[in-house]
Every structure is written in structure tokens, then in C-alpha cells.
mmCIF file of C-alpha atoms and ligand atoms in Angstrom:
data_model
loop_
_atom_site.group_PDB
_atom_site.id
_atom_site.type_symbol
_atom_site.label_atom_id
_atom_site.label_comp_id
_atom_site.label_asym_id
_atom_site.label_seq_id
_atom_site.Cartn_x
_atom_site.Cartn_y
_atom_site.Cartn_z
ATOM 1 C CA MET Z 1 15.266 231.834 172.499
ATOM 2 C CA LYS Z 2 14.409 235.229 174.413
ATOM 3 C CA ILE Z 3 11.337 235.275 176.712
ATOM 4 C CA GLY Z 4 9.977 238.462 178.300
ATOM 5 C CA ILE Z 5 7.841 238.426 181.312
ATOM 6 C CA GLY Z 6 5.958 240.870 182.998
ATOM 7 C CA ASN Z 7 3.367 241.354 185.505
ATOM 8 C CA ASP Z 8 1.870 243.573 189.077
ATOM 9 C CA HIS Z 9 2.447 243.076 192.370
ATOM 10 C CA THR Z 10 0.296 240.625 192.675
ATOM 11 C CA ALA Z 11 2.298 237.272 190.770
ATOM 12 C CA VAL Z 12 5.784 238.942 191.680
ATOM 13 C CA ASP Z 13 6.563 234.778 193.769
ATOM 14 C CA LEU Z 14 5.307 233.568 190.413
ATOM 15 C CA LYS Z 15 7.417 235.251 188.739
ATOM 16 C CA ASN Z 16 10.394 234.298 190.361
ATOM 17 C CA GLU Z 17 9.283 230.793 190.663
ATOM 18 C CA ILE Z 18 8.836 230.698 186.123
ATOM 19 C CA ILE Z 19 11.844 232.855 185.610
ATOM 20 C CA LYS Z 20 13.709 230.507 187.563
ATOM 21 C CA HIS Z 21 11.875 227.533 185.888
ATOM 22 C CA LEU Z 22 13.335 228.999 182.185
ATOM 23 C CA GLU Z 23 16.487 229.794 182.946
ATOM 24 C CA GLU Z 24 17.225 225.934 183.838
ATOM 25 C CA LYS Z 25 16.336 225.570 180.910
ATOM 26 C CA GLY Z 26 18.433 227.284 179.227
ATOM 27 C CA TYR Z 27 16.133 230.198 178.316
ATOM 28 C CA GLU Z 28 17.215 233.376 178.526
ATOM 29 C CA VAL Z 29 14.937 235.743 180.076
ATOM 30 C CA ILE Z 30 13.578 239.256 180.132
ATOM 31 C CA ASN Z 31 11.529 241.046 183.444
ATOM 32 C CA TYR Z 32 9.545 243.684 182.401
ATOM 33 C CA GLY Z 33 7.223 243.457 185.564
ATOM 34 C CA THR Z 34 7.738 244.460 189.310
ATOM 35 C CA ASP Z 35 10.057 242.783 192.375
ATOM 36 C CA SER Z 36 7.745 244.732 195.318
ATOM 37 C CA THR Z 37 4.820 243.509 196.233
ATOM 38 C CA GLU Z 38 3.192 247.161 196.590
ATOM 39 C CA ARG Z 39 0.568 248.115 194.201
ATOM 40 C CA PHE Z 40 1.376 248.284 190.618
ATOM 41 C CA ASP Z 41 -0.957 248.454 188.123
ATOM 42 C CA TYR Z 42 -0.658 245.871 185.528
ATOM 43 C CA PRO Z 43 -0.410 247.961 182.018
ATOM 44 C CA VAL Z 44 2.197 249.253 182.624
ATOM 45 C CA ALA Z 45 3.953 245.470 182.524
ATOM 46 C CA GLY Z 46 1.132 244.319 179.792
ATOM 47 C CA TYR Z 47 2.600 246.664 177.649
ATOM 48 C CA LYS Z 48 6.237 246.436 177.879
ATOM 49 C CA VAL Z 49 6.032 242.254 177.236
ATOM 50 C CA GLY Z 50 2.988 243.848 174.390
ATOM 51 C CA LYS Z 51 6.363 246.322 172.834
ATOM 52 C CA ALA Z 52 9.217 243.786 173.279
ATOM 53 C CA VAL Z 53 7.088 241.326 171.490
ATOM 54 C CA ALA Z 54 5.621 243.235 167.878
ATOM 55 C CA ASN Z 55 9.696 244.972 168.372
ATOM 56 C CA LYS Z 56 10.480 241.433 168.109
ATOM 57 C CA ASN Z 57 13.182 242.254 171.445
ATOM 58 C CA VAL Z 58 12.209 239.097 172.943
ATOM 59 C CA ASP Z 59 10.199 235.856 170.338
ATOM 60 C CA LEU Z 60 7.716 235.467 172.822
ATOM 61 C CA GLY Z 61 6.041 236.940 176.111
ATOM 62 C CA ILE Z 62 4.620 235.441 179.149
ATOM 63 C CA THR Z 63 2.476 237.614 181.830
ATOM 64 C CA ILE Z 64 0.458 237.123 184.562
ATOM 65 C CA CYS Z 65 -1.275 239.105 186.966
ATOM 66 C CA GLY Z 66 -4.081 238.067 189.765
ATOM 67 C CA THR Z 67 -6.102 237.202 186.573
ATOM 68 C CA GLY Z 68 -4.557 237.866 183.974
ATOM 69 C CA ILE Z 69 -6.609 239.195 182.213
ATOM 70 C CA GLY Z 70 -6.262 242.377 182.826
ATOM 71 C CA ILE Z 71 -2.757 241.873 181.459
ATOM 72 C CA SER Z 72 -3.950 240.797 178.662
ATOM 73 C CA LEU Z 73 -5.444 243.066 177.632
ATOM 74 C CA ALA Z 74 -3.075 245.571 177.840
ATOM 75 C CA ALA Z 75 -0.817 243.221 175.971
ATOM 76 C CA ASN Z 76 -2.707 243.021 173.857
ATOM 77 C CA LYS Z 77 -4.095 246.816 172.471
ATOM 78 C CA VAL Z 78 0.271 246.943 171.089
ATOM 79 C CA LYS Z 79 0.153 245.876 167.202
ATOM 80 C CA GLY Z 80 0.802 242.669 166.456
ATOM 81 C CA VAL Z 81 0.392 240.876 169.888
ATOM 82 C CA ARG Z 82 -1.948 238.262 170.369
ATOM 83 C CA ALA Z 83 -2.234 237.154 173.746
ATOM 84 C CA ALA Z 84 -4.007 234.643 175.076
ATOM 85 C CA VAL Z 85 -5.201 233.946 178.817
ATOM 86 C CA VAL Z 86 -5.165 229.996 179.667
ATOM 87 C CA SER Z 87 -5.220 228.734 183.180
ATOM 88 C CA GLU Z 88 -4.033 224.752 182.057
ATOM 89 C CA PRO Z 89 -1.668 223.788 179.251
ATOM 90 C CA TYR Z 90 -4.180 222.353 176.894
ATOM 91 C CA SER Z 91 -5.132 225.749 175.178
ATOM 92 C CA ALA Z 92 -1.963 226.985 175.481
ATOM 93 C CA LYS Z 93 -0.207 224.721 173.491
ATOM 94 C CA LEU Z 94 -3.443 224.861 170.813
ATOM 95 C CA THR Z 95 -3.395 228.876 171.442
ATOM 96 C CA ARG Z 96 0.523 228.138 169.538
ATOM 97 C CA GLN Z 97 -0.196 225.409 167.213
ATOM 98 C CA HIS Z 98 -3.553 227.547 166.371
ATOM 99 C CA ASN Z 99 -3.605 231.381 166.529
ATOM 100 C CA ASN Z 100 0.338 232.234 166.720
ATOM 101 C CA ALA Z 101 -0.452 233.759 169.832
ATOM 102 C CA ASN Z 102 2.608 235.434 170.492
ATOM 103 C CA ILE Z 103 1.556 236.012 174.744
ATOM 104 C CA ILE Z 104 0.223 233.424 176.770
ATOM 105 C CA SER Z 105 -1.153 234.632 180.084
ATOM 106 C CA PHE Z 106 -2.612 233.648 183.027
ATOM 107 C CA GLY Z 107 -3.773 234.016 186.937
ATOM 108 C CA SER Z 108 -1.929 234.231 189.625
ATOM 109 C CA ARG Z 109 -4.788 233.890 191.831
ATOM 110 C CA VAL Z 110 -5.718 231.304 189.348
ATOM 111 C CA VAL Z 111 -3.130 228.617 188.510
ATOM 112 C CA GLY Z 112 -0.497 226.886 191.407
ATOM 113 C CA SER Z 113 2.893 227.545 189.838
ATOM 114 C CA GLU Z 114 3.009 223.955 189.014
ATOM 115 C CA LEU Z 115 0.356 224.260 186.488
ATOM 116 C CA ALA Z 116 1.929 227.229 185.657
ATOM 117 C CA LYS Z 117 5.396 225.635 184.318
ATOM 118 C CA MET Z 118 3.634 222.804 182.670
ATOM 119 C CA ILE Z 119 1.474 225.818 180.650
ATOM 120 C CA VAL Z 120 4.566 228.040 180.269
ATOM 121 C CA ASP Z 121 6.382 224.447 178.542
ATOM 122 C CA GLU Z 122 2.985 223.650 176.021
ATOM 123 C CA PHE Z 123 3.322 227.374 175.156
ATOM 124 C CA LEU Z 124 7.367 227.057 174.558
ATOM 125 C CA ASN Z 125 6.899 224.117 173.139
ATOM 126 C CA ALA Z 126 4.500 223.678 170.730
ATOM 127 C CA GLU Z 127 4.973 225.672 166.712
ATOM 128 C CA PHE Z 128 2.682 227.192 164.681
ATOM 129 C CA GLU Z 129 0.492 225.213 162.261
ATOM 130 C CA GLY Z 130 0.144 227.581 159.954
ATOM 131 C CA GLY Z 131 -2.582 226.676 157.154
ATOM 132 C CA ARG Z 132 -5.316 226.772 157.530
ATOM 133 C CA HIS Z 133 -4.951 228.639 160.715
ATOM 134 C CA GLN Z 134 -2.957 231.519 158.660
ATOM 135 C CA ARG Z 135 -5.812 232.129 157.383
ATOM 136 C CA ARG Z 136 -7.886 233.517 160.875
ATOM 137 C CA VAL Z 137 -4.589 234.544 161.833
ATOM 138 C CA ASP Z 138 -4.586 237.448 158.968
ATOM 139 C CA MET Z 139 -7.785 237.728 159.416
ATOM 140 C CA ILE Z 140 -7.469 239.504 163.135
ATOM 141 C CA THR Z 141 -4.359 240.756 161.785
ATOM 142 C CA GLU Z 142 -6.795 242.876 158.763
ATOM 143 C CA ILE Z 143 -10.059 243.335 161.835
ATOM 144 C CA GLU Z 144 -5.979 245.156 163.493
ATOM 145 C CA GLU Z 145 -5.235 247.117 161.311
ATOM 146 C CA THR Z 146 -8.223 248.452 159.137
ATOM 147 C CA ASN Z 147 -11.163 248.086 162.191
ATOM 148 C CA LYS Z 148 -12.981 246.605 159.102
ATOM 149 C CA LEU Z 149 -13.199 242.509 158.261
ATOM 150 C CA GLU Z 150 -14.051 241.695 154.095
ATOM 151 C CA GLY Z 151 -17.236 240.349 154.122
ATOM 152 C CA ALA Z 152 -18.279 240.688 157.475
ATOM 153 C CA ASP Z 153 -19.826 244.031 157.045
HETATM 154 C C1 RB5 R 201 -4.873 243.346 190.918
HETATM 155 O O1 RB5 R 201 -6.070 243.786 192.664
HETATM 156 C C2 RB5 R 201 -6.023 243.141 189.860
HETATM 157 O O2 RB5 R 201 -6.370 243.360 189.233
HETATM 158 C C3 RB5 R 201 -4.765 242.044 188.625
HETATM 159 O O3 RB5 R 201 -4.171 241.610 189.348
HETATM 160 C C4 RB5 R 201 -5.313 241.993 187.711
HETATM 161 O O4 RB5 R 201 -6.407 240.571 188.254
HETATM 162 C C5 RB5 R 201 -5.941 242.863 186.766
HETATM 163 O O5 RB5 R 201 -6.553 241.781 185.844
#
């Protein structure tokens, strides 16, 4: 499985720990983030990971900034992206199973590296359950594509 990872200046060390963790498990990881601690605009990395996921250059994405929020907002602006910000493993697993999230996002100033590895593992090991969840994910896509939602206006 190929994973795209992106980060801003707050998350260089954490990003490198996650890459090492994933490579040891046999994942191929493509780095779309900065490797410098100089200030870096998180939308750039969020956009790059979002595009890589939407274009299927990678299977899933990981985005990390100080809170995980700004970079996820940027990634979510790319059509086809469902980026979820989490700070614990349970939500990381459920957002794959129920929301078919294709990017997991967290904050370098929020979670420590061991918790971050657990978050990533739960996310990557889970599978979308489909069924009743598919209909709801389709509704999210309908909003994305039409700026409307049948029956809700
Ligand atoms: C950078 O200071 C910080 O704003 C950024 O890492 C992130 O937390 C934004 O959402």
C-alpha cells in the first residue's frame, strides 16, 4: 500500500517518526511535506496530499500540522477527499469504517509520537464497511459535487 504524507514546520520530527514506523511495516511512503523547520504554509502540503489521494497516486494520506485542522481543511477542498482530524485511535478506525475517510490528520502539538503511531495503525488497518454508511458518504459527495443535498433544502 502506498501512503502520502504531508506536514508543516511544526511536524517535521513527528512526520519522520511516522515514515520510519510505516516503512518498517512495509508501506511505501511518499513525502509531500516540508523537511525544514522554517515556517511553511500548511495548505501547500494539505493540497499536495489531497491531490495525490484524489488522483490515486497514493492509496491513503496522512496530514500533520500543529493541530491537524488547517492542513485537513486544505486537503478537504480537493474534490474526492475526506480528511478526518482525530486525536485518538478509536476515531481513526471508525472514520475509515463509517466515513470512508481517505486522509487521517492530527496535530503535532496535540498528540505524542506513540499515540500518533497508534492512530495511523488503526486507520490503515481498518476497512470501509459500506452498507448503510455508503449512502451517507454518497450524500457527502452529493454536497461536494452540487452544493445541494436532495431532500434537505
Ligand atoms: C502553525 O503555527 C499552525 O497554525 C499550524 O501548524 C496549524 O496548527 C494550523 O491549523
